Coordinates of C-alpha atoms in Angstrom, one line a residue:
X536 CA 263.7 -155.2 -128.4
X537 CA 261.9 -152.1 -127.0
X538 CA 263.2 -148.7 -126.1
X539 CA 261.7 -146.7 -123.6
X540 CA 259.7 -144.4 -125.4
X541 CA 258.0 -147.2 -127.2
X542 CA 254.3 -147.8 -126.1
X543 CA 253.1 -150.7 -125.1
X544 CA 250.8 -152.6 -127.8
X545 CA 247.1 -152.8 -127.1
X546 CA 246.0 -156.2 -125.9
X547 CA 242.5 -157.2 -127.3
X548 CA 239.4 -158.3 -125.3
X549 CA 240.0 -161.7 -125.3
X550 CA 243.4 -161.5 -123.3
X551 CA 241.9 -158.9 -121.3
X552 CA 239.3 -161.3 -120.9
X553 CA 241.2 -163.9 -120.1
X554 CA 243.3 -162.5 -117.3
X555 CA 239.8 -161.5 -115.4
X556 CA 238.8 -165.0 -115.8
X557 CA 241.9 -166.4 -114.3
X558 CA 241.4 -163.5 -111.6
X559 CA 238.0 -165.0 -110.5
X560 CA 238.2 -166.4 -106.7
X561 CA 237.7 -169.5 -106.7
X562 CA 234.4 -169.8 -104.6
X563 CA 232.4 -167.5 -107.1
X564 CA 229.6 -169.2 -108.4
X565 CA 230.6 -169.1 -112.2
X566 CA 226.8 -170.3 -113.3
X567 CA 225.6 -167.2 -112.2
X568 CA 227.4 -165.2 -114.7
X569 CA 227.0 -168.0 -117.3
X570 CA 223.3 -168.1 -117.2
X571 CA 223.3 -163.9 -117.0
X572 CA 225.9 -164.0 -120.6
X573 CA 223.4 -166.5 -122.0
X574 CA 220.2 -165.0 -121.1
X575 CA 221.6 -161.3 -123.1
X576 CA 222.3 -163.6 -126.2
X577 CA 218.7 -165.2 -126.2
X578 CA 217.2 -162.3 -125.8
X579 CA 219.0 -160.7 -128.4
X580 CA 218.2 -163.9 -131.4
X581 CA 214.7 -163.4 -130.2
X582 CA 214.4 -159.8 -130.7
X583 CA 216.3 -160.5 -133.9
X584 CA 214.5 -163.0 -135.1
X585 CA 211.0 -161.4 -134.2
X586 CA 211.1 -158.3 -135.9
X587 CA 210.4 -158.7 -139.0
X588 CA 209.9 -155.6 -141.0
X589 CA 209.1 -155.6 -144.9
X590 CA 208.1 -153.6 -148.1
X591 CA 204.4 -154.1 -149.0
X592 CA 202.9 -154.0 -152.4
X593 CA 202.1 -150.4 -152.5
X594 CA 205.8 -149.6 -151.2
X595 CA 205.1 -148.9 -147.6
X596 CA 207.4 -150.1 -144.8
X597 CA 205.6 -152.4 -142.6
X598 CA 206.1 -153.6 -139.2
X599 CA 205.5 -157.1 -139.2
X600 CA 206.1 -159.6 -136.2
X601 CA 206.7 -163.0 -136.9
X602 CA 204.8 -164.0 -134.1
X603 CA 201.3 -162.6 -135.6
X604 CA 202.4 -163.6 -138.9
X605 CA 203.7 -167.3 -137.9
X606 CA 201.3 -167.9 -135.1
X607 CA 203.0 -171.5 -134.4
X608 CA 206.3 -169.3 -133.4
X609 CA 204.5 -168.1 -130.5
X610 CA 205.7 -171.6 -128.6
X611 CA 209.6 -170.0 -129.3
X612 CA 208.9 -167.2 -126.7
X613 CA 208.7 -170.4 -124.2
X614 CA 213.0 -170.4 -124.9
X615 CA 213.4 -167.0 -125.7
X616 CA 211.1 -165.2 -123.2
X617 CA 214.6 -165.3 -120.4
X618 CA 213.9 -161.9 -118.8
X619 CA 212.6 -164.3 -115.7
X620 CA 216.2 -165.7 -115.6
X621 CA 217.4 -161.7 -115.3
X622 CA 215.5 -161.5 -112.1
X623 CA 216.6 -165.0 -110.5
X624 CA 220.3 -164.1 -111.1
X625 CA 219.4 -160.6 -109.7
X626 CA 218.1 -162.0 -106.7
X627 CA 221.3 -164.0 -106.5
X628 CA 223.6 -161.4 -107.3
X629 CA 221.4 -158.9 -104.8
X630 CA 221.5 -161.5 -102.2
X631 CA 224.9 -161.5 -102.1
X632 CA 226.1 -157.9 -101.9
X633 CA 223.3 -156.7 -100.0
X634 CA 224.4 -159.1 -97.5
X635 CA 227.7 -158.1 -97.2
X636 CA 226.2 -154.3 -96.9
X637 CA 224.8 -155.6 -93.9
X638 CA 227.8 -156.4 -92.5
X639 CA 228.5 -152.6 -92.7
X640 CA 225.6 -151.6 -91.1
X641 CA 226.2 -154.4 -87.9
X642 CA 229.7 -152.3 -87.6
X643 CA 227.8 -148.9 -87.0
X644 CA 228.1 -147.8 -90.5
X645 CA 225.0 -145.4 -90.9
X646 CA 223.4 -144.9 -94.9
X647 CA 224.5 -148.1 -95.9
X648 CA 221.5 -148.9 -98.1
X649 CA 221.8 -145.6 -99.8
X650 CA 224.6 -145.4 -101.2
X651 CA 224.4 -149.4 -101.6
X652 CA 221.3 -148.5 -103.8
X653 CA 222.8 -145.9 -105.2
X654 CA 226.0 -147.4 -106.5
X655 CA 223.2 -150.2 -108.2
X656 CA 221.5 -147.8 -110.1
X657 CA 224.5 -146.0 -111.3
X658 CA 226.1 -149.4 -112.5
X659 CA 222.8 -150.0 -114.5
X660 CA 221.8 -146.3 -115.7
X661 CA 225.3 -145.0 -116.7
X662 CA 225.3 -147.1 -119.8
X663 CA 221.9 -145.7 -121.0
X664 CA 223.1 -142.1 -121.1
X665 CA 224.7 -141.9 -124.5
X666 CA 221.6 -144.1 -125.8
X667 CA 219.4 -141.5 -124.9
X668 CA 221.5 -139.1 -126.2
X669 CA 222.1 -140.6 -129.5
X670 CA 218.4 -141.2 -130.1
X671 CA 217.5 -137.5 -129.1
X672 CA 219.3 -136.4 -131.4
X673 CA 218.1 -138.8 -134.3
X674 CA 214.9 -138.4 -133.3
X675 CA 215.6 -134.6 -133.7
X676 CA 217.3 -135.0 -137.1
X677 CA 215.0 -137.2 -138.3
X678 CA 212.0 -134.5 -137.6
X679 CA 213.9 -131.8 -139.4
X680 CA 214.8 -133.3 -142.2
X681 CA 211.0 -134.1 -143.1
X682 CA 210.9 -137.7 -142.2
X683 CA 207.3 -139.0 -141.3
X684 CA 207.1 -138.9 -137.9
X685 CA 204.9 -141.9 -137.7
X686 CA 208.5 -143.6 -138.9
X687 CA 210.4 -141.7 -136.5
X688 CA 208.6 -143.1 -133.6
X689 CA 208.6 -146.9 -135.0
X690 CA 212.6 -146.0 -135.4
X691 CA 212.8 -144.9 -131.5
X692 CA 210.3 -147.2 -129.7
X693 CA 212.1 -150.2 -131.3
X694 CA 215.4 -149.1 -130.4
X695 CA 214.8 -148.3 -127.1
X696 CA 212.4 -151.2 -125.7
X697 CA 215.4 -153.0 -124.1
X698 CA 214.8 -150.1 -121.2
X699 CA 211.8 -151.0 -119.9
X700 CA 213.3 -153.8 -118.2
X701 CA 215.5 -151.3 -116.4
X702 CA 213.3 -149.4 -114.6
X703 CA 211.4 -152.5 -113.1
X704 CA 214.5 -154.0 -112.3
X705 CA 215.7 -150.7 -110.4
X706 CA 212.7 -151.1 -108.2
X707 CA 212.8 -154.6 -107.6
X708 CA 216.5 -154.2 -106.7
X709 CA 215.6 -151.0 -104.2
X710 CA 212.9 -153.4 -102.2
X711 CA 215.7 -155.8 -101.7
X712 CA 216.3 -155.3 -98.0
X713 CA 212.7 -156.4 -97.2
X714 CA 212.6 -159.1 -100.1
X715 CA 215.2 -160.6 -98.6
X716 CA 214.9 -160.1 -94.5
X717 CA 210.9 -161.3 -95.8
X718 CA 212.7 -165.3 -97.5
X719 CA 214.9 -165.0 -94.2
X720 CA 211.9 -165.3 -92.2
X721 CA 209.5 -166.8 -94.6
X722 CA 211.4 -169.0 -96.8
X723 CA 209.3 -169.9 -99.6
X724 CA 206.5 -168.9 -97.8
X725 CA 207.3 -165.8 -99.1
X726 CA 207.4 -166.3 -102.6
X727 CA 203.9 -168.7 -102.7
X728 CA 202.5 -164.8 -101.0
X729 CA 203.6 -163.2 -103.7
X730 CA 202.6 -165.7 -106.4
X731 CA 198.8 -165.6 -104.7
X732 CA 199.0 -162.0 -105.0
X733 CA 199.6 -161.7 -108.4
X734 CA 197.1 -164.9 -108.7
X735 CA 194.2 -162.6 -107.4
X736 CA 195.5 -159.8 -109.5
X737 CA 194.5 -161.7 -112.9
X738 CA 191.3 -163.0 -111.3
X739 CA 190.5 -159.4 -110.8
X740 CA 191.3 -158.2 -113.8
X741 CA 189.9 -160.9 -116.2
X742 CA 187.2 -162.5 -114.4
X743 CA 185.9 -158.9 -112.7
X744 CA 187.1 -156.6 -115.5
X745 CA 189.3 -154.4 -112.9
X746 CA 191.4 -152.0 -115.1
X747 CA 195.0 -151.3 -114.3
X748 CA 195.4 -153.2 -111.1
X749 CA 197.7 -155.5 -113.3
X750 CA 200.2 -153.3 -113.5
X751 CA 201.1 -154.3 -110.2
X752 CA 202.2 -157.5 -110.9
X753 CA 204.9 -156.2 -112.5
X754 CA 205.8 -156.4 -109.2
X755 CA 204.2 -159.5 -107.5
X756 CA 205.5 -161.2 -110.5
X757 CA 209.4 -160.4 -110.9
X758 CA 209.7 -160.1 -106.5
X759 CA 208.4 -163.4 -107.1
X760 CA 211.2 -165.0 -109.0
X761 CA 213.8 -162.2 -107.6
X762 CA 212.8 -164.4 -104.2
X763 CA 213.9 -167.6 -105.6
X764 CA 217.3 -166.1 -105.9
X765 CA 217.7 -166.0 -102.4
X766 CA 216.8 -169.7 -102.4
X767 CA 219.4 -170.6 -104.8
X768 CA 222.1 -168.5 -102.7
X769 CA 221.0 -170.1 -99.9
X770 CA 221.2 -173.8 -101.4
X771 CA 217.9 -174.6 -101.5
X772 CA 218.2 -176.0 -104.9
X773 CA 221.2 -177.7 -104.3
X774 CA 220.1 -181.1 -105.2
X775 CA 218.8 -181.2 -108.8
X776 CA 215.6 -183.2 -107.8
X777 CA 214.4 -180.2 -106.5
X778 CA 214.8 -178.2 -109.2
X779 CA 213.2 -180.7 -111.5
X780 CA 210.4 -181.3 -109.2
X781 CA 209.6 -177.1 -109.9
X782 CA 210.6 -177.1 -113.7
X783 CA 207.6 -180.2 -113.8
X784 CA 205.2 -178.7 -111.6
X785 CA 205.4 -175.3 -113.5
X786 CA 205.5 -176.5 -116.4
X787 CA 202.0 -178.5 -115.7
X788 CA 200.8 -175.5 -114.5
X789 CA 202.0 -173.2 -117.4
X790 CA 200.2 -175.8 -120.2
X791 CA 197.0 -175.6 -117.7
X792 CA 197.2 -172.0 -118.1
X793 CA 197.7 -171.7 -121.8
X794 CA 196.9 -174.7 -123.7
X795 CA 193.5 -175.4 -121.5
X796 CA 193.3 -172.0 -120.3
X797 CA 192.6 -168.2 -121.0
X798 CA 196.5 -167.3 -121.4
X799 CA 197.9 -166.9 -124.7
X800 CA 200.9 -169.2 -125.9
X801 CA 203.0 -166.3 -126.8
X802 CA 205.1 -164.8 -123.7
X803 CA 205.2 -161.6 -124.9
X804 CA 202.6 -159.5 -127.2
X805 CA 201.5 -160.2 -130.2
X806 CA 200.3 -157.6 -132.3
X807 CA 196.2 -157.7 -131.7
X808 CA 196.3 -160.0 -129.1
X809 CA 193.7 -158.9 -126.3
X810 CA 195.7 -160.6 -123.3
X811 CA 199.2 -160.2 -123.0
X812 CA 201.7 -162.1 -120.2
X813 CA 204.6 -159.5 -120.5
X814 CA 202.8 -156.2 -120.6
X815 CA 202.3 -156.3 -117.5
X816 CA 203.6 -160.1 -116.8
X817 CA 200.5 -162.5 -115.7
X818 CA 200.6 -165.8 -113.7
X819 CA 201.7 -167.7 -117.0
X820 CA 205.1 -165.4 -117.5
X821 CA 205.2 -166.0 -113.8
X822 CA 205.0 -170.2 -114.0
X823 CA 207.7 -169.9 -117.3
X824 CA 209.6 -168.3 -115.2
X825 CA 209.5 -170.7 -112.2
X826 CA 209.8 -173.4 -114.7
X827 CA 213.2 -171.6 -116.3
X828 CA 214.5 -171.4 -112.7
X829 CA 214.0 -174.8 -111.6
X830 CA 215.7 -176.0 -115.5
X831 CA 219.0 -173.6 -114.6
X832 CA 218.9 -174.8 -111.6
X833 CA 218.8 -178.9 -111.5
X834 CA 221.6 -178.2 -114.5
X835 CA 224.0 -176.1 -112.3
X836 CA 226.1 -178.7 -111.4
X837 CA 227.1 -179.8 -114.8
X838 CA 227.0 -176.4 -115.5
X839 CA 229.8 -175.4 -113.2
X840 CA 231.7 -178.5 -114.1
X841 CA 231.7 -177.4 -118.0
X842 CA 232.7 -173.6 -116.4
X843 CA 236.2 -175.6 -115.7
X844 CA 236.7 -174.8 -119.3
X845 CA 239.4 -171.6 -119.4
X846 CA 238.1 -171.1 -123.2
X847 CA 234.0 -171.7 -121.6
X848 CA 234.7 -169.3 -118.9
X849 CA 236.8 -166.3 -120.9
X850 CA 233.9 -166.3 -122.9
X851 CA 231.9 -165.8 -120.4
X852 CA 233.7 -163.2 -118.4
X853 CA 233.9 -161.5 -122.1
X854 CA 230.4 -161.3 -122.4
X855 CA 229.9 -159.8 -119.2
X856 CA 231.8 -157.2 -119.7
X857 CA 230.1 -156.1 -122.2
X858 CA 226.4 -157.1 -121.6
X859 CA 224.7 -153.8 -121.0
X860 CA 226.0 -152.7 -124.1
X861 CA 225.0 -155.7 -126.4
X862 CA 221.4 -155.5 -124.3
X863 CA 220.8 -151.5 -125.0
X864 CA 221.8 -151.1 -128.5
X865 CA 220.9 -154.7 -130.0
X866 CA 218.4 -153.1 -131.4
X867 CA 220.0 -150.0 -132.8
X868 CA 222.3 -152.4 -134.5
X869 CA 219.2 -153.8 -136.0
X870 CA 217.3 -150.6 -136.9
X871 CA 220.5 -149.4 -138.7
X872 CA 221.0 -152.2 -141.1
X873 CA 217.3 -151.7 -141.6
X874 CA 217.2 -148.0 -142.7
X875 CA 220.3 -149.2 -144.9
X876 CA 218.4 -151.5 -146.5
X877 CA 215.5 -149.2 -147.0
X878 CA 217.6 -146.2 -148.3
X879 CA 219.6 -149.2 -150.9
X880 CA 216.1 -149.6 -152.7
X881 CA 214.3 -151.8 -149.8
X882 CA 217.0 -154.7 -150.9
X883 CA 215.9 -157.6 -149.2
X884 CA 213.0 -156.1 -147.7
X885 CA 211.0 -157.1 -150.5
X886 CA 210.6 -161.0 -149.2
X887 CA 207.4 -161.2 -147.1
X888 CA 208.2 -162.9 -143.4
X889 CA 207.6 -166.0 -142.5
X890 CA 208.0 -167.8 -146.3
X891 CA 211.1 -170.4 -147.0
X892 CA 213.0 -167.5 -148.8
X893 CA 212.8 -165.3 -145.6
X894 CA 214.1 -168.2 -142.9
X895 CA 217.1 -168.7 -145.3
X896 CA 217.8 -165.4 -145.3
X897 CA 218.0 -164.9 -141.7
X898 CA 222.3 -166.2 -141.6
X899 CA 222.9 -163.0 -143.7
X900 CA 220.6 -160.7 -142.2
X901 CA 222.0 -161.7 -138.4
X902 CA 225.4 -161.4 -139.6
X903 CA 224.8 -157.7 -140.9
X904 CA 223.2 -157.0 -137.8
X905 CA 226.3 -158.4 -135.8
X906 CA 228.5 -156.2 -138.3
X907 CA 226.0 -153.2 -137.1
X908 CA 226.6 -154.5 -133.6
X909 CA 230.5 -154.6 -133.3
X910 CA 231.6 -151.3 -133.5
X911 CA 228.7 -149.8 -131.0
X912 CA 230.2 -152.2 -128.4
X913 CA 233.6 -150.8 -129.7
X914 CA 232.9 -147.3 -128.7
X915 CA 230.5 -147.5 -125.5
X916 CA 231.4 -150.7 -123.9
X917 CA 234.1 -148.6 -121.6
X918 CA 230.5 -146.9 -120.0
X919 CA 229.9 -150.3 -118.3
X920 CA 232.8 -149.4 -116.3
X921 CA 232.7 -145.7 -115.7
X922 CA 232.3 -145.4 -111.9
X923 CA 231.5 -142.0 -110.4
X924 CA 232.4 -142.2 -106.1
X925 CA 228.9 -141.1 -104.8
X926 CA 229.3 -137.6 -103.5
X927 CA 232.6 -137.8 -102.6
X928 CA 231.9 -141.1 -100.6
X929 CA 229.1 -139.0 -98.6
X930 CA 225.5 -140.6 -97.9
X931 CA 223.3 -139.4 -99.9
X932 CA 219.6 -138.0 -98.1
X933 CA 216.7 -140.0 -98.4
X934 CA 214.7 -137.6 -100.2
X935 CA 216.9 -137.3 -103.3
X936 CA 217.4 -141.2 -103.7
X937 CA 213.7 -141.8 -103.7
X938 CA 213.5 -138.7 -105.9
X939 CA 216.0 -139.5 -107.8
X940 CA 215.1 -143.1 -108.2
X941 CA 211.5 -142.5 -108.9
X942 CA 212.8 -140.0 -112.0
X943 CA 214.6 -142.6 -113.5
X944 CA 212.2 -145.2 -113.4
X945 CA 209.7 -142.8 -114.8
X946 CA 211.5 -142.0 -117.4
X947 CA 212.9 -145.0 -118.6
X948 CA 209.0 -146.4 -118.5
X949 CA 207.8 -143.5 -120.6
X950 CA 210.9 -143.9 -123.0
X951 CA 209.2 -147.3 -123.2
X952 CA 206.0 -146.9 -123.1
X953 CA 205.0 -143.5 -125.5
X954 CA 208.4 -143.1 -127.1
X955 CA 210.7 -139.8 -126.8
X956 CA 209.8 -139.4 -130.4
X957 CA 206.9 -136.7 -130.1
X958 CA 204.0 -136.6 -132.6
X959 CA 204.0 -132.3 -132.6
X960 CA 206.4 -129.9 -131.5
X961 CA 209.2 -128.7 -133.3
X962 CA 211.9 -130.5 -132.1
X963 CA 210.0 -134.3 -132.5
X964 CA 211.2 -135.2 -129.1
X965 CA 209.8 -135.4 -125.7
X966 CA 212.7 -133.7 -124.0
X967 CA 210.7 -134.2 -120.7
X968 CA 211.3 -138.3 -121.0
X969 CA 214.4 -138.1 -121.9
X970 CA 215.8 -135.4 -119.1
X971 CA 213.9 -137.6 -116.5
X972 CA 216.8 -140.1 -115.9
X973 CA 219.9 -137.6 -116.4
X974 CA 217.8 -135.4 -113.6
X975 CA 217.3 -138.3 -111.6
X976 CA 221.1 -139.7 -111.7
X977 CA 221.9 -135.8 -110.9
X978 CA 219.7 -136.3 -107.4
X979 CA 221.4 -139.7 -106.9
X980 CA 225.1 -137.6 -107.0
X981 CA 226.3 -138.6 -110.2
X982 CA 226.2 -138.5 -114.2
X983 CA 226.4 -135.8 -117.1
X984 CA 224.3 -133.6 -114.2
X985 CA 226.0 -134.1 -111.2
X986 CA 227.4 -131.3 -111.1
X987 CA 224.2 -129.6 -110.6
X988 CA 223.4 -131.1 -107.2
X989 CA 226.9 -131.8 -105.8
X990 CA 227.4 -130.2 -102.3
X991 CA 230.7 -128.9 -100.6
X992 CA 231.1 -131.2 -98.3
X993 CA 231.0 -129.6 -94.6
X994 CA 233.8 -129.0 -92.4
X995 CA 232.5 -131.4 -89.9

């Protein structure tokens, strides 16, 4: 019996879940979101698995990586290595709703791409604010309290990697209107243009010794799977021959490459390695992740068929509800149960990686880091689904998207690529890296800063 001052009791996740599930139109293509939960939870084991810090003889903390201690791990990365399956379900996903933007535009709506872009990046970006924050202000702590700061930036780069991945995807996402009006035209055509591209852009940089220029493949590489998105959405791998016939032919190619060839097994760095194929990707990422694509693909019809599953797709829904979360502070989780162990003596820390006492160890440690895990989804899981109306529903100008998007990405690449920890300075924190992004969603109209740029909107 209730009253009616009583409150209402809570329902959990999974009945929240569950009625989003049921929800789901019927025509959504529930693979998609399937292959986008699964991909967070490989990457996730892998990033788990492959860190694999320990306590030397002398009492240092060392970094070790399984995949330069275990060199016959490097072959795991072929599994684990899913970012490639981020950018097909992108161009999916992108396909879709810039589509339907389009649509807008045919009507005589004017500024449809920027705010379309716009609400993208906010959806992406939002959850990384308090991430930022938080590790600011360790980093900060950290420095004043007297900590190395040699350990302060292993504690922040590791945390933070996952946002590398952001700012490429941000620009691949903001060159979708000529990505995609280039497969409408092109059809694969396209994405064989891109694939010689970044083809050339290897030859010059390991056969002619061209420095930098491979950094642009980070483009060449991930438009080049974002392209076979559009395919996909367009039903060009709609029978699973075809998606077979690419998971062979790439694989061929990708053994060619690395077996017979100059390309390294591993799919991301290895610790000493002089090539790499993430950092920036080379043609091998790129054949992985043509051979991932055409794998997902030729299975997507069982796969939708075994979606039919109410408990299958609740889980699913779940997980995508939460999936920036578990992707940004994975690794949090895992640096926390570390410094725990560390300040409880070094307990368990003490078993060098790699050995038969360290792999059945690994149930125990993955449950502590799920432990570690739980409660950060707990309390910023809700900023997946903060939503901020761009301006007030106004267009934004050109200048401060491009601004604004070029801030973001520059600081979520610097986050990733010298660390906000800073080696001198008072505060141990490069405050210029990590304002980057908040200034950038200011210019975009929305965020802790938006209130700095925001407009009255004119009488017109």
């Amino acid at each position: 019996m209730t009253h009616d001052g009583d409150t209402k009791p809570k329902r959990g996740l999974w009945a929240k879940a569950s009625e989003m599930a049921a929800m789901a139109p019927p025509e959504r293509n529930r693979w998609v979101d399937f292959l986008r939960a699964l991909s967070i939870l490989a990457v996730v084991i892998g990033h788990w698995l492959v860190a694999a810090p320990y306590i030397d003889d002398q009492g240092a903390v060392q970094g070790g990586h399984l995949l330069g201690i275990l060199p016959w791990s490097q072959w795991l990365t072929w599994g684990f290595q899913v970012m490639p399956i981020f950018f097909l379900v992108g161009g999916y996903s992108n396909g879709v709703s810039w589509s339907a933007q389009l649509r807008k535009t045919e009507a005589g709506q004017k500024g449809v791409y920027r705010d379309w872009f716009a609400s993208r990046v906010q959806r992406l970006i939002t959850p990384v604010f308090p991430m930022l924050f938080l590790w600011a202000g360790l980093a900060f702590a950290m420095t004043l309290a007297g900590m190395d700061r040699a350990n302060v930036r292993m504690a922040t780069e590791l945390a933070l990697i996952p946002v590398w991945f952001l700012a490429v995807y941000l620009l691949v996402t903001a060159l979708t209107p000529l990505s995609l009006r280039a497969w409408k035209r092109y059809g694969f055509g396209s994405f064989f243009a891109l694939a010689t591209a970044a083809v050339a852009v290897d030859w010059l940089t390991l056969a002619q010794g061209v420095d930098y220029l491979n950094f642009i493949n980070f483009l060449f590489v991930w438009v080049g799977i974002h392209q076979l998105g559009y395919a996909w959405k367009d039903g060009s791998f709609a029978k699973p021959m075809v998606g077979l016939a690419w998971f062979a032919a790439a694989l061929a190619i990708l053994i060619g490459l690395t077996v017979y060839g100059p390309y390294p097994i591993a799919m991301i760095g290895v610790p000493g390695a002089e090539i790499t194929n993430s950092m920036p990707p080379t043609i091998a990422l790129l054949a992985l992740g043509v051979m991932q694509a055409g794998l997902v693909l030729a299975l997507e019809p069982v796969g939708r068929k075994m979606l039919d599953n109410a408990a299958l797709w609740t889980a699913t829904v779940l997980m995508n509800g939460m999936i920036m979360t578990v992707y940004l502070w994975h690794l949090t989780a895992f640096v926390l149960v570390m410094v725990l162990a560390w300040v409880m003596g070094g307990i368990g820390l003490d078993i060098f990686p790699g050995t038969a006492a360290w792999w059945w160890n690994r149930p125990i440690w993955f449950a502590l880091y799920m432990a570690a895990l739980l409660p950060m989804i707990g309390v910023f899981a809700r900023h997946e689904r903060v939503f901020i109306p761009i301006r007030g529903g106004r267009t934004v100008p050109k200048l401060r998207v491009v601004l604004g998007v070029l801030a973001i990405c520059i600081g979520l690449a610097m986050t990733a690529a010298i660390s906000i920890a800073s080696p001198e300075g008072l505060t141990g924190v490069r405050i210029w890296v990590v304002a980057l992004p908040f200034i950038g969603a200011g210019l975009l109209g929305f965020g802790p800063v938006y209130g700095w740029f925001k407009r009255t909107p004119s009488a017109e």
